[in-house]
């Protein structure tokens, strides 16, 4: 294995990282914060990241009085002797050194670093093989999400590990977040390791869309056809050309629980007295409380208040405010849960569901629908898991479900995260085989407790201090990752850290283009792929 | 070419008297002498003086209104016998045949042995390495070491046919040696910069 030499390790500590002096021939401009480098120790290889680059000089005189006139001869003489550069390197993983005759398959996987190399160990650029050893090669469960900034080697995410925990995808507007989410969703869908329930709040994923480069890109429906089911809140969406919707979702007033409404206290202008009043209503009418409340005439309200001890003015205000819900076009007086139950059945068959909000894209819509649907889905998953625990039959094992929510700070803000179903899912981890993919541009607005539970974080450029702090919540080596995060470009560059990658890495995301479409679709044309599609479509034939 | 005879010798340097008055080797140039066993000992000229043979008799003014400079020597042919030119050279290496070692020789050259100037070939061979510059840094009194180094680098650069690659390598070596003394380093670098 020959790697390009960059310098030698000259000092360091396990806690603080290593300092390597760059060779006179190596230029700082060839290195970037967050670059993946390898240190060749005597017995081990240390896979490391560059956390800082510094310019140094041997004497203070040079700093105070740099050479006049910039003679190339003098500059050339001083560089590498009196002026030099050092890089701070943080070892992340280590692995026993293999000789040239060892097969790649025989190399033991790298482990967490527990020691540091001695003085004068060489610092090298990571080779393609190093990337493969650490991040794995693309296969059924490893999905290439991008390439290092200076190389063309695909870097893979371990999808098994990705879907095992809740994840976060963060980045300012315009950093390519939604493309990244598409990439990941495609990866998960193609691998079949989990099923997706996607709350498509801004009409991003289901159908084709014009990218910021003015290119039309395909939606998931185009890429995966019948493997994607689209539920929409508006019938009109189905009528638009090229947008076929499978199911129109309706929500019944009977499906609302007091929490759904109370979460929206601010949005619906509810007072603190709303909660006890709703409690009284629920005591009386059970799950039909909302429907009943909205139907009440002033006399009935007075009667109810008298018999139940509620305050008439509060009741009146509550009724007025909650009427906004009933006015939403997708809300019916009564709707069966069967639509959502069918959705879960489809997920069981390995279908992926996109819930398309269409024009119903106010916060009120997002919160109402996402909460009600997710609560039901989780309820069903919980039953399934309980059943599986009873029977312990592999056939009963529910397929892991990844729920993608955008604008996550609305659902997971510190004020309400304890009440929303999303907060619960994020906290209980994968107990019920349901995890979240949290997509947000303001991670600072998300409850820190939730942030610290996230397994894998994929982050584009962030500038707000609070957001950066939020993303790095509960991550080791924060200072150094902060540097890497600050050095990201606005577009197409991401930092991945956490459960699905062995070590943090800065990447250029892979383009979402024809080549990618082909990668995603090609397997479907193999006999196995076609067979699998048929099974997906019609269910498996009993043996 | 023979240039002088050793009249004083010690572990770190030799002093020689020039065969010709007022014709010492150039400051910083490489000279050689051999010792008893035939080893070649290399030295770098670090100081030159010309004065009277008898230390108790100081030279006096000889020029008149009509005679000056070279005319003085023409008018007073005895001067070449009463004056002498001496030069001191720092020992910087030795060779016992093929291999040149750039360090102090175990024995200094012998008194009254001949000092020779080095040929271009010898200079090239000796200056392939530049460890000898370390020895120059610590000697040469009363000439400041950096001036001695400048003189040596210029002499060698010219002798090697304006070898830029060599000059760059030597400058790097100096920069490493003087990494803690930026002022002295810059004195040397400004003086040897081939563009200046």
XYZ file of C-alpha atoms in Angstrom:
739
model
C 0.000 0.000 0.000
C 1.672 3.192 -1.023
C 0.283 6.434 0.229
C 1.382 9.969 -0.547
C 3.494 11.191 2.337
C 2.524 14.512 3.884
C 4.693 14.893 6.965
C 5.786 13.406 10.264
C 4.221 13.278 13.687
C 6.256 15.450 16.025
C 4.210 15.726 19.162
C 0.816 15.082 20.625
C -1.261 13.567 23.334
C -4.034 11.055 23.280
C -6.512 13.584 24.582
C -5.430 16.533 22.519
C -4.622 14.838 19.225
C -1.361 14.737 17.333
C 0.695 17.453 15.725
C 2.411 16.598 12.487
C 4.904 18.798 10.709
C 4.238 19.012 7.026
C 7.061 18.084 4.699
C 8.507 21.090 2.857
C 6.961 19.801 -0.364
C 3.428 19.555 1.050
C 1.267 22.632 0.693
C -1.342 23.563 3.251
C -3.675 24.465 0.436
C -3.844 20.813 -0.572
C -5.276 19.927 2.818
C -8.616 20.759 4.319
C -10.095 20.632 7.741
C -11.931 17.367 8.055
C -9.763 15.548 5.495
C -9.277 11.878 6.125
C -5.595 11.018 6.570
C -3.653 7.971 7.668
C -0.780 7.802 10.120
C 1.557 4.890 9.676
C 2.819 3.939 13.104
C 5.222 1.134 13.782
C 2.558 -1.495 14.309
C -0.722 0.207 13.561
C -2.386 2.376 11.022
C -4.329 5.261 12.484
C -7.226 6.575 10.462
C -7.499 10.193 11.397
C -9.042 13.507 10.558
C -7.359 16.860 10.156
C -8.730 19.157 12.803
C -6.534 22.199 12.377
C -3.802 23.561 10.150
C -1.283 26.074 11.485
C 1.497 28.193 10.019
C 4.519 28.436 12.231
C 7.952 30.005 12.240
C 11.061 29.187 14.186
C 11.799 32.715 15.269
C 9.650 35.617 16.362
C 11.835 37.986 14.322
C 10.494 36.535 11.116
C 6.927 37.212 12.126
C 7.714 40.791 13.091
C 9.837 41.573 10.056
C 9.073 39.306 7.116
C 11.589 39.401 4.244
C 11.442 42.480 2.058
C 10.610 42.405 -1.607
C 9.661 38.726 -1.623
C 12.726 37.460 -3.441
C 11.838 33.955 -4.614
C 15.234 32.733 -3.486
C 14.708 33.924 0.076
C 11.114 32.807 0.241
C 12.130 29.416 -1.054
C 14.954 29.143 1.460
C 12.839 30.132 4.435
C 9.915 27.910 3.602
C 10.264 24.522 5.163
C 13.213 25.629 7.312
C 12.249 28.739 9.232
C 8.634 28.777 8.264
C 6.659 25.581 8.200
C 3.189 24.268 8.628
C 1.794 21.830 11.112
C -1.486 19.993 11.088
C -3.442 18.876 14.090
C -4.642 15.389 13.501
C -7.120 13.431 15.513
C -6.827 9.664 15.289
C -10.262 8.048 15.162
C -9.724 4.411 14.351
C -6.751 2.119 14.395
C -5.916 -1.130 12.733
C -2.992 -3.525 12.811
C -0.637 -2.943 9.898
C -0.947 -5.490 7.148
C 1.867 -6.293 4.789
C 1.492 -6.079 1.048
C 0.619 -9.740 0.756
C -2.418 -9.660 2.994
C -5.713 -9.981 1.181
C -8.162 -7.192 1.746
C -10.697 -9.718 3.014
C -8.290 -10.854 5.721
C -7.727 -7.415 7.157
C -9.344 -7.101 10.559
C -11.770 -4.207 10.701
C -10.520 -1.046 12.360
C -11.318 -0.465 15.999
C -11.624 2.577 18.188
C -8.287 4.223 18.792
C -6.748 3.448 22.158
C -3.187 4.612 21.774
C -1.116 6.999 19.689
C 1.831 6.432 17.368
C 5.396 7.399 18.299
C 7.416 10.387 17.113
C 8.262 10.505 13.424
C 5.436 8.243 12.374
C 4.497 9.283 8.877
C 1.386 11.207 8.060
C -0.012 10.210 4.698
C -2.920 10.964 2.462
C -5.476 8.219 2.840
C -5.453 5.842 -0.067
C -8.502 4.458 -1.788
C -7.984 1.214 0.075
C -8.008 3.047 3.398
C -11.406 4.475 2.576
C -12.654 1.039 1.652
C -11.312 -0.501 4.826
C -12.966 2.108 7.011
C -16.196 2.819 5.198
C -16.751 -0.454 3.392
C -17.490 -1.075 -0.222
C -20.788 -0.436 -1.868
C -23.023 -3.471 -1.473
C -26.554 -4.373 -0.462
C -26.293 -2.672 2.909
C -23.659 -0.054 2.143
C -24.908 2.905 0.212
C -22.487 5.313 -1.438
C -23.589 8.744 -0.382
C -20.744 10.802 -1.787
C -17.022 11.126 -2.279
C -14.269 12.770 -0.241
C -13.620 16.351 -1.304
C -10.371 15.581 -3.052
C -10.953 12.052 -4.286
C -13.412 10.086 -6.327
C -13.684 7.114 -3.983
C -17.290 6.426 -3.026
C -17.908 6.650 0.714
C -20.579 4.368 2.052
C -23.084 4.608 4.839
C -23.937 1.434 6.673
C -27.681 1.385 6.048
C -28.302 -1.308 8.632
C -26.884 0.967 11.252
C -28.541 4.033 9.773
C -32.048 2.655 10.134
C -31.274 1.249 13.551
C -31.544 4.650 15.212
C -33.144 7.985 14.625
C -31.129 10.268 12.405
C -30.864 13.946 11.735
C -30.285 15.742 8.466
C -29.514 19.386 8.971
C -28.391 22.332 6.924
C -29.407 25.809 5.988
C -31.830 26.404 3.168
C -30.094 25.893 -0.136
C -27.448 23.484 1.124
C -29.034 20.624 -0.764
C -30.838 19.106 2.183
C -33.786 17.820 0.246
C -31.519 16.222 -2.341
C -29.602 14.565 0.404
C -32.807 13.235 1.897
C -33.788 11.928 -1.522
C -30.429 10.222 -1.840
C -30.768 8.537 1.514
C -34.362 7.542 0.936
C -33.356 6.053 -2.397
C -30.585 4.164 -0.649
C -32.938 2.759 1.955
C -35.613 1.922 -0.580
C -33.177 0.193 -2.882
C -31.621 -1.829 -0.095
C -35.006 -2.924 1.231
C -33.598 -2.861 4.762
C -36.400 -0.690 6.021
C -39.629 0.816 4.839
C -40.223 4.533 4.739
C -43.069 6.731 5.745
C -42.310 10.163 4.410
C -44.192 13.278 5.346
C -43.625 15.266 2.199
C -44.530 18.656 3.553
C -43.077 20.803 0.820
C -43.797 18.674 -2.200
C -40.185 17.566 -2.487
C -39.971 13.836 -2.781
C -42.924 12.245 -4.474
C -42.768 13.861 -7.860
C -40.210 15.434 -10.156
C -38.971 18.850 -9.222
C -36.804 21.608 -10.582
C -33.533 21.783 -8.726
C -31.672 24.967 -7.898
C -29.551 24.366 -10.995
C -32.726 24.607 -13.077
C -32.597 20.924 -13.857
C -35.620 18.694 -13.618
C -34.952 15.864 -11.265
C -36.998 12.740 -10.829
C -39.173 12.089 -7.828
C -39.195 8.844 -5.909
C -42.358 7.788 -7.724
C -40.537 7.911 -11.037
C -37.564 6.044 -9.717
C -39.283 3.266 -7.861
C -42.714 3.099 -9.448
C -45.075 0.752 -7.688
C -42.833 0.350 -4.671
C -43.920 3.824 -3.634
C -47.461 4.533 -2.507
C -48.534 8.126 -2.493
C -51.147 9.289 -0.060
C -52.362 12.784 -0.615
C -54.478 15.176 1.360
C -56.034 16.736 -1.694
C -57.918 15.112 -4.478
C -56.910 17.859 -6.870
C -53.313 16.649 -6.742
C -54.398 13.414 -8.376
C -55.822 15.273 -11.299
C -52.579 17.010 -12.194
C -50.722 15.515 -15.099
C -47.915 13.151 -14.215
C -48.889 12.995 -10.603
C -50.707 9.848 -9.795
C -51.879 9.577 -6.228
C -52.769 6.196 -4.834
C -54.914 7.130 -1.892
C -56.562 10.328 -0.752
C -56.210 10.565 2.979
C -59.006 11.899 5.096
C -58.865 12.555 8.785
C -61.977 12.186 10.899
C -62.796 14.366 13.844
C -63.150 11.124 15.787
C -59.427 10.493 15.317
C -58.351 13.576 17.212
C -57.042 13.184 20.693
C -56.787 16.044 23.145
C -52.988 16.094 22.762
C -53.246 16.759 19.041
C -55.172 19.880 19.721
C -53.220 20.971 22.774
C -49.972 20.770 20.833
C -51.373 23.410 18.576
C -52.331 25.656 21.465
C -50.336 28.514 20.029
C -51.477 27.976 16.479
C -55.132 27.657 17.494
C -54.947 30.411 20.056
C -56.022 28.153 22.934
C -55.855 29.307 26.541
C -54.535 27.434 29.493
C -58.110 26.587 30.460
C -58.576 24.593 27.266
C -57.002 21.451 28.639
C -59.395 20.832 31.556
C -62.341 21.727 29.375
C -61.321 19.212 26.744
C -60.871 16.705 29.541
C -64.466 17.220 30.576
C -65.621 16.808 26.995
C -63.669 13.636 26.589
C -65.062 12.203 29.806
C -68.500 12.673 28.423
C -68.158 11.817 24.741
C -65.027 9.654 24.587
C -63.393 9.730 21.122
C -66.258 11.781 19.635
C -65.474 14.734 21.875
C -64.340 17.063 19.137
C -67.191 16.293 16.809
C -69.680 16.852 19.607
C -68.079 20.077 20.698
C -68.176 21.532 17.218
C -71.792 20.570 16.771
C -73.019 22.045 20.028
C -75.497 24.902 19.895
C -75.155 27.701 22.467
C -77.958 26.109 24.478
C -76.244 22.761 24.472
C -73.053 24.415 25.620
C -74.874 26.059 28.478
C -76.450 22.747 29.412
C -73.106 20.933 29.259
C -71.451 23.608 31.385
C -74.145 23.370 33.951
C -74.032 19.599 34.230
C -70.252 19.273 34.023
C -69.094 22.436 35.731
C -67.308 23.918 32.728
C -67.050 27.618 32.052
C -69.392 28.728 29.241
C -67.074 31.446 27.919
C -64.158 29.039 27.751
C -66.287 26.462 25.992
C -67.433 29.065 23.477
C -63.895 30.186 22.760
C -62.703 26.619 22.449
C -65.456 25.796 20.005
C -64.681 28.863 17.903
C -61.004 28.112 17.809
C -61.336 24.442 17.045
C -63.669 25.105 14.190
C -60.572 25.946 12.211
C -59.730 22.270 12.276
C -63.071 21.223 10.937
C -62.687 23.676 8.072
C -59.620 21.926 6.727
C -60.641 20.252 3.463
C -59.272 16.839 4.431
C -61.062 16.688 7.774
C -64.322 14.736 7.796
C -66.781 14.326 10.587
C -65.912 10.749 10.877
C -63.320 8.611 9.185
C -62.268 5.058 9.855
C -58.758 4.240 10.878
C -58.748 1.658 8.119
C -56.919 3.978 5.693
C -53.988 4.252 8.061
C -54.251 0.561 8.893
C -54.048 -0.210 5.194
C -51.030 2.039 5.020
C -49.306 -0.031 7.658
C -50.293 -3.197 5.832
C -48.653 -1.770 2.718
C -45.547 -0.939 4.710
C -45.566 -4.552 5.860
C -45.392 -5.636 2.262
C -42.312 -3.552 1.796
C -43.996 -0.585 0.156
C -42.848 2.909 0.978
C -45.406 5.550 1.704
C -45.179 9.214 0.905
C -47.747 11.415 2.509
C -48.121 14.291 0.169
C -49.513 17.464 1.670
C -49.939 19.289 -1.589
C -51.411 22.691 -1.006
C -52.345 21.879 2.584
C -49.020 23.006 3.866
C -49.612 25.193 6.869
C -48.117 24.297 10.218
C -51.581 23.356 11.355
C -51.874 20.772 8.591
C -48.420 19.367 9.192
C -48.918 18.969 12.876
C -52.433 17.566 12.747
C -51.882 15.019 10.054
C -48.372 13.938 10.970
C -49.288 13.433 14.587
C -52.462 11.507 13.970
C -50.979 9.282 11.297
C -47.777 8.629 13.163
C -49.533 7.858 16.416
C -51.682 5.263 14.720
C -48.729 3.793 12.840
C -46.686 3.496 15.964
C -49.613 1.962 17.817
C -49.851 -0.725 15.155
C -46.099 -1.260 15.203
C -46.163 -1.607 18.904
C -48.772 -4.344 18.639
C -46.705 -6.068 16.035
C -43.613 -5.985 18.159
C -45.506 -7.319 21.120
C -46.824 -10.119 18.963
C -43.351 -10.854 17.675
C -42.038 -10.977 21.195
C -44.729 -13.523 21.993
C -44.303 -15.781 18.992
C -40.628 -15.080 18.290
C -41.225 -16.159 14.701
C -39.050 -14.399 12.145
C -42.123 -13.991 9.951
C -43.733 -11.834 12.610
C -40.762 -9.552 12.901
C -41.883 -6.141 11.747
C -39.816 -4.487 9.078
C -37.981 -1.466 10.482
C -39.812 1.733 9.663
C -38.161 5.076 9.072
C -40.411 8.085 9.391
C -39.128 11.180 7.649
C -40.324 14.513 8.972
C -39.354 17.922 7.755
C -39.501 21.114 9.738
C -38.718 18.901 12.668
C -38.253 21.769 15.081
C -42.004 22.293 15.002
C -42.581 18.778 16.310
C -39.582 18.456 18.537
C -39.165 21.862 20.114
C -38.383 21.740 23.830
C -41.872 23.023 24.660
C -43.790 20.217 23.016
C -41.379 17.377 22.327
C -42.534 15.578 25.439
C -46.060 15.465 24.110
C -45.710 14.713 20.419
C -45.512 11.187 19.229
C -42.284 12.100 17.456
C -40.647 12.979 20.728
C -41.685 9.605 22.067
C -40.323 7.760 19.047
C -37.027 9.618 19.189
C -36.649 8.738 22.846
C -37.611 5.113 22.791
C -35.056 4.421 20.055
C -35.691 1.345 18.043
C -37.685 -0.501 20.642
C -40.655 -0.690 18.348
C -38.672 -0.810 15.129
C -39.690 2.728 14.284
C -37.072 5.424 13.876
C -37.139 8.996 12.682
C -35.290 10.804 9.989
C -35.412 14.331 11.279
C -34.917 16.931 8.564
C -34.461 20.485 9.686
C -32.782 23.761 8.959
C -32.866 24.983 12.545
C -31.498 22.156 14.666
C -31.033 24.701 17.461
C -34.798 24.725 17.853
C -35.003 21.017 18.607
C -35.095 19.680 22.140
C -31.534 18.893 23.187
C -32.638 15.639 24.723
C -33.892 14.506 21.337
C -30.774 15.730 19.560
C -28.550 13.750 21.834
C -30.490 10.595 20.961
C -29.842 10.910 17.245
C -27.692 8.125 15.904
C -26.345 9.549 12.681
C -26.162 13.243 11.888
C -25.682 14.445 8.380
C -25.069 18.130 8.260
C -24.664 20.682 5.548
C -23.485 24.217 6.111
C -24.793 25.874 9.264
C -23.837 29.308 10.472
C -25.960 29.988 13.508
C -24.090 29.173 16.710
C -27.136 27.623 18.317
C -27.709 25.357 15.367
C -24.111 24.187 15.313
C -24.252 23.598 19.033
C -27.466 21.642 18.516
C -26.053 19.403 15.821
C -23.008 18.580 17.899
C -25.073 17.840 20.985
C -23.912 14.619 22.550
C -21.077 14.058 20.064
C -17.495 13.368 21.090
C -14.705 15.680 19.790
C -17.007 18.622 19.463
C -14.484 21.395 19.060
C -12.838 19.661 16.236
C -16.074 18.741 14.461
C -17.118 22.340 14.805
C -14.068 23.329 12.743
C -14.984 20.789 10.117
C -18.533 22.067 10.086
C -17.421 25.653 9.705
C -15.254 24.755 6.756
C -18.086 23.282 4.689
C -19.065 24.903 1.425
C -22.595 26.099 1.043
C -23.530 23.438 -1.436
C -23.121 19.738 -1.778
C -20.712 19.350 1.100
C -21.755 17.497 4.200
C -20.340 16.254 7.448
C -21.481 12.821 8.498
C -20.958 11.726 12.022
C -22.414 9.061 14.219
C -23.731 5.560 14.166
C -23.740 4.779 10.445
C -20.117 5.753 9.798
C -17.098 4.416 11.672
C -15.658 7.921 11.960
C -16.822 11.430 11.070
C -16.124 12.459 7.511
C -16.648 15.445 5.250
C -18.078 14.528 1.878
C -19.194 15.922 -1.407
C -22.628 14.446 -1.966
C -23.092 12.300 -4.974
C -25.010 13.954 -7.797
C -28.655 13.122 -8.203
C -28.588 12.571 -11.933
C -29.046 10.030 -14.708
C -26.201 7.884 -13.420
C -27.806 7.776 -10.024
C -31.220 6.937 -11.480
C -29.625 4.079 -13.334
C -27.915 2.856 -10.179
C -31.186 2.890 -8.358
C -33.224 1.256 -11.071
C -30.873 -1.228 -12.594
C -31.400 -4.004 -10.084
C -35.088 -4.086 -10.880
C -34.415 -5.498 -14.304
C -32.667 -8.603 -13.030
C -34.890 -11.705 -12.711
C -34.594 -11.487 -8.917
C -35.549 -7.843 -8.979
C -38.571 -8.495 -11.132
C -39.590 -11.408 -8.916
C -39.223 -9.233 -5.868
C -41.329 -6.553 -7.488
C -44.054 -9.086 -8.183
C -43.957 -10.264 -4.601
C -44.106 -6.692 -3.428
C -47.098 -6.118 -5.608
C -49.148 -9.223 -4.953
C -47.735 -10.553 -1.730
C -45.882 -13.838 -1.489
C -47.564 -17.022 -2.585
C -48.247 -19.392 0.296
C -45.824 -22.313 0.190
C 48.441 25.595 -7.046
C 50.832 26.231 -4.200
C 49.937 29.395 -2.402
C 51.683 29.439 0.959
C 53.501 27.678 3.772
C 52.099 26.814 7.131
C 53.658 28.899 9.869
C 51.280 28.095 12.736
C 48.911 25.247 13.217
C 46.364 24.106 15.779
C 43.405 21.747 16.048
C 40.899 24.112 14.501
C 42.925 26.259 12.134
C 46.180 26.890 10.371
C 48.078 30.078 9.623
C 50.151 30.264 6.455
C 52.362 32.815 4.866
C 51.619 33.614 1.234
C 54.392 32.916 -1.230
C 53.656 36.248 -2.840
C 53.199 39.459 -0.905
C 49.643 40.820 -1.142
C 48.421 37.680 -2.933
C 46.580 35.648 -0.336
C 43.798 33.245 -1.357
C 40.317 34.779 -1.425
C 38.350 35.045 1.790
C 36.101 32.028 2.075
C 37.949 30.024 -0.530
C 38.841 26.370 -0.030
C 42.523 25.455 0.363
C 44.226 22.201 1.191
C 47.401 20.872 2.767
C 48.507 17.334 3.427
C 49.654 15.754 6.640
C 52.360 13.215 7.262
C 50.274 10.239 6.281
C 49.299 11.857 3.019
C 45.762 12.743 4.018
C 44.345 15.855 2.441
C 43.203 18.411 4.946
C 40.738 21.013 3.776
C 40.453 24.508 5.214
C 38.545 27.657 4.452
C 40.342 30.986 4.430
C 38.887 33.093 7.212
C 41.311 35.961 7.792
C 44.158 37.692 5.975
C 46.766 40.154 7.289
C 49.744 41.867 5.710
C 52.373 43.512 7.911
C 56.044 43.794 8.719
C 58.228 40.775 9.357
C 59.523 42.266 12.590
C 56.605 42.820 14.930
C 58.587 45.470 16.797
C 58.923 47.594 13.663
C 55.640 48.930 12.396
C 55.404 49.799 8.657
C 55.623 53.507 7.994
C 54.268 55.755 5.257
C 56.303 55.575 2.043
C 54.255 57.539 -0.490
C 55.315 61.012 -1.534
C 53.743 63.685 -3.635
C 54.872 61.948 -6.810
C 54.716 58.349 -5.750
C 51.757 56.402 -4.479
C 50.087 53.004 -4.572
C 51.997 50.590 -6.857
C 54.668 53.230 -7.333
C 55.630 52.854 -3.679
C 56.538 49.175 -4.268
C 58.497 50.101 -7.390
C 60.480 52.764 -5.482
C 61.087 50.443 -2.531
C 61.885 46.944 -3.857
C 63.007 45.927 -0.346
C 59.382 46.003 0.827
C 58.698 42.514 -0.565
C 61.339 41.270 1.847
C 60.333 43.232 4.924
C 56.593 42.716 4.548
C 54.640 39.525 4.448
C 51.068 38.385 3.857
C 49.602 35.810 6.201
C 46.263 34.063 6.064
C 44.376 31.980 8.518
C 42.129 29.109 7.444
C 39.620 27.096 9.486
C 39.989 23.338 9.208
C 36.737 21.943 7.818
C 37.437 18.431 6.613
C 39.778 15.801 5.432
C 40.036 13.015 2.955
C 42.014 9.809 2.883
C 41.485 9.094 -0.745
C 37.946 8.679 -2.051
C 35.867 9.760 0.849
C 35.640 13.301 2.126
C 34.710 13.803 5.765
C 33.463 17.186 6.802
C 34.689 17.453 10.381
C 37.871 18.404 12.203
C 40.796 16.132 11.307
C 42.326 14.120 14.136
C 45.679 15.862 13.583
C 46.223 19.358 12.246
C 48.464 19.733 9.169
C 52.181 20.000 9.831
C 54.106 23.201 10.229
C 56.008 24.330 7.111
C 53.931 22.123 4.862
C 52.552 23.696 1.715
C 49.079 25.147 1.355
C 47.427 24.777 -2.028
C 44.406 26.394 -3.609
C 41.728 23.873 -4.593
C 40.896 23.098 -8.193
C 37.340 23.419 -9.436
C 37.029 19.634 -9.291
C 38.163 19.565 -5.673
C 35.742 22.349 -4.752
C 32.886 20.486 -6.410
C 33.744 17.268 -4.640
C 34.126 18.901 -1.240
C 30.998 21.040 -1.418
C 28.699 18.221 -2.478
C 27.728 18.196 1.187
C 27.386 21.328 3.214
C 27.876 20.109 6.794
C 31.126 22.103 6.907
C 29.056 25.264 7.201
C 28.487 24.353 10.846
C 32.218 24.667 11.500
C 32.274 28.098 9.912
C 29.511 29.299 12.197
C 31.648 28.899 15.286
C 34.990 30.303 14.211
C 36.736 32.858 12.059
C 37.376 35.552 14.647
C 37.648 38.461 14.103
C 35.598 38.056 10.913
C 31.892 37.654 11.752
C 30.875 34.081 10.941
C 27.983 35.149 8.723
C 30.372 37.233 6.569
C 32.672 34.284 6.310
C 29.791 32.088 5.200
C 28.685 34.676 2.651
C 32.230 34.796 1.269
C 32.452 31.045 1.111
C 29.065 30.600 -0.563
C 29.873 33.239 -3.195
C 33.272 31.737 -3.941
C 31.829 28.268 -4.221
C 28.815 29.383 -6.263
C 31.087 31.021 -8.816
C 33.541 28.163 -8.780
C 30.701 25.699 -9.433
C 29.660 27.717 -12.465
C 26.745 29.569 -10.859
C 25.136 26.376 -9.648
C 21.717 27.618 -8.481
C 20.548 24.253 -7.226
C 23.591 23.959 -5.022
C 23.167 27.488 -3.696
C 19.548 26.777 -2.794
C 20.487 23.617 -0.952
C 23.268 25.382 0.923
C 20.937 28.252 1.799
C 18.465 25.746 3.217
C 21.213 24.269 5.329
C 22.109 27.716 6.668
C 18.446 28.447 7.311
C 18.210 25.284 9.359
C 21.374 26.146 11.302
C 20.248 29.687 12.033
C 16.597 28.929 12.641
C 16.742 30.725 15.968
C 18.703 33.710 14.713
C 16.630 35.362 12.061
C 18.781 38.516 11.807
C 22.012 36.697 11.060
C 20.220 34.386 8.667
C 18.769 37.281 6.707
C 22.196 38.975 6.553
C 23.461 35.888 4.765
C 20.435 35.366 2.552
C 20.317 38.963 1.312
C 24.044 38.791 0.541
C 23.951 35.538 -1.408
C 20.656 36.060 -3.233
C 21.768 35.578 -6.862
C 19.262 38.196 -8.046
C 20.576 40.955 -5.855
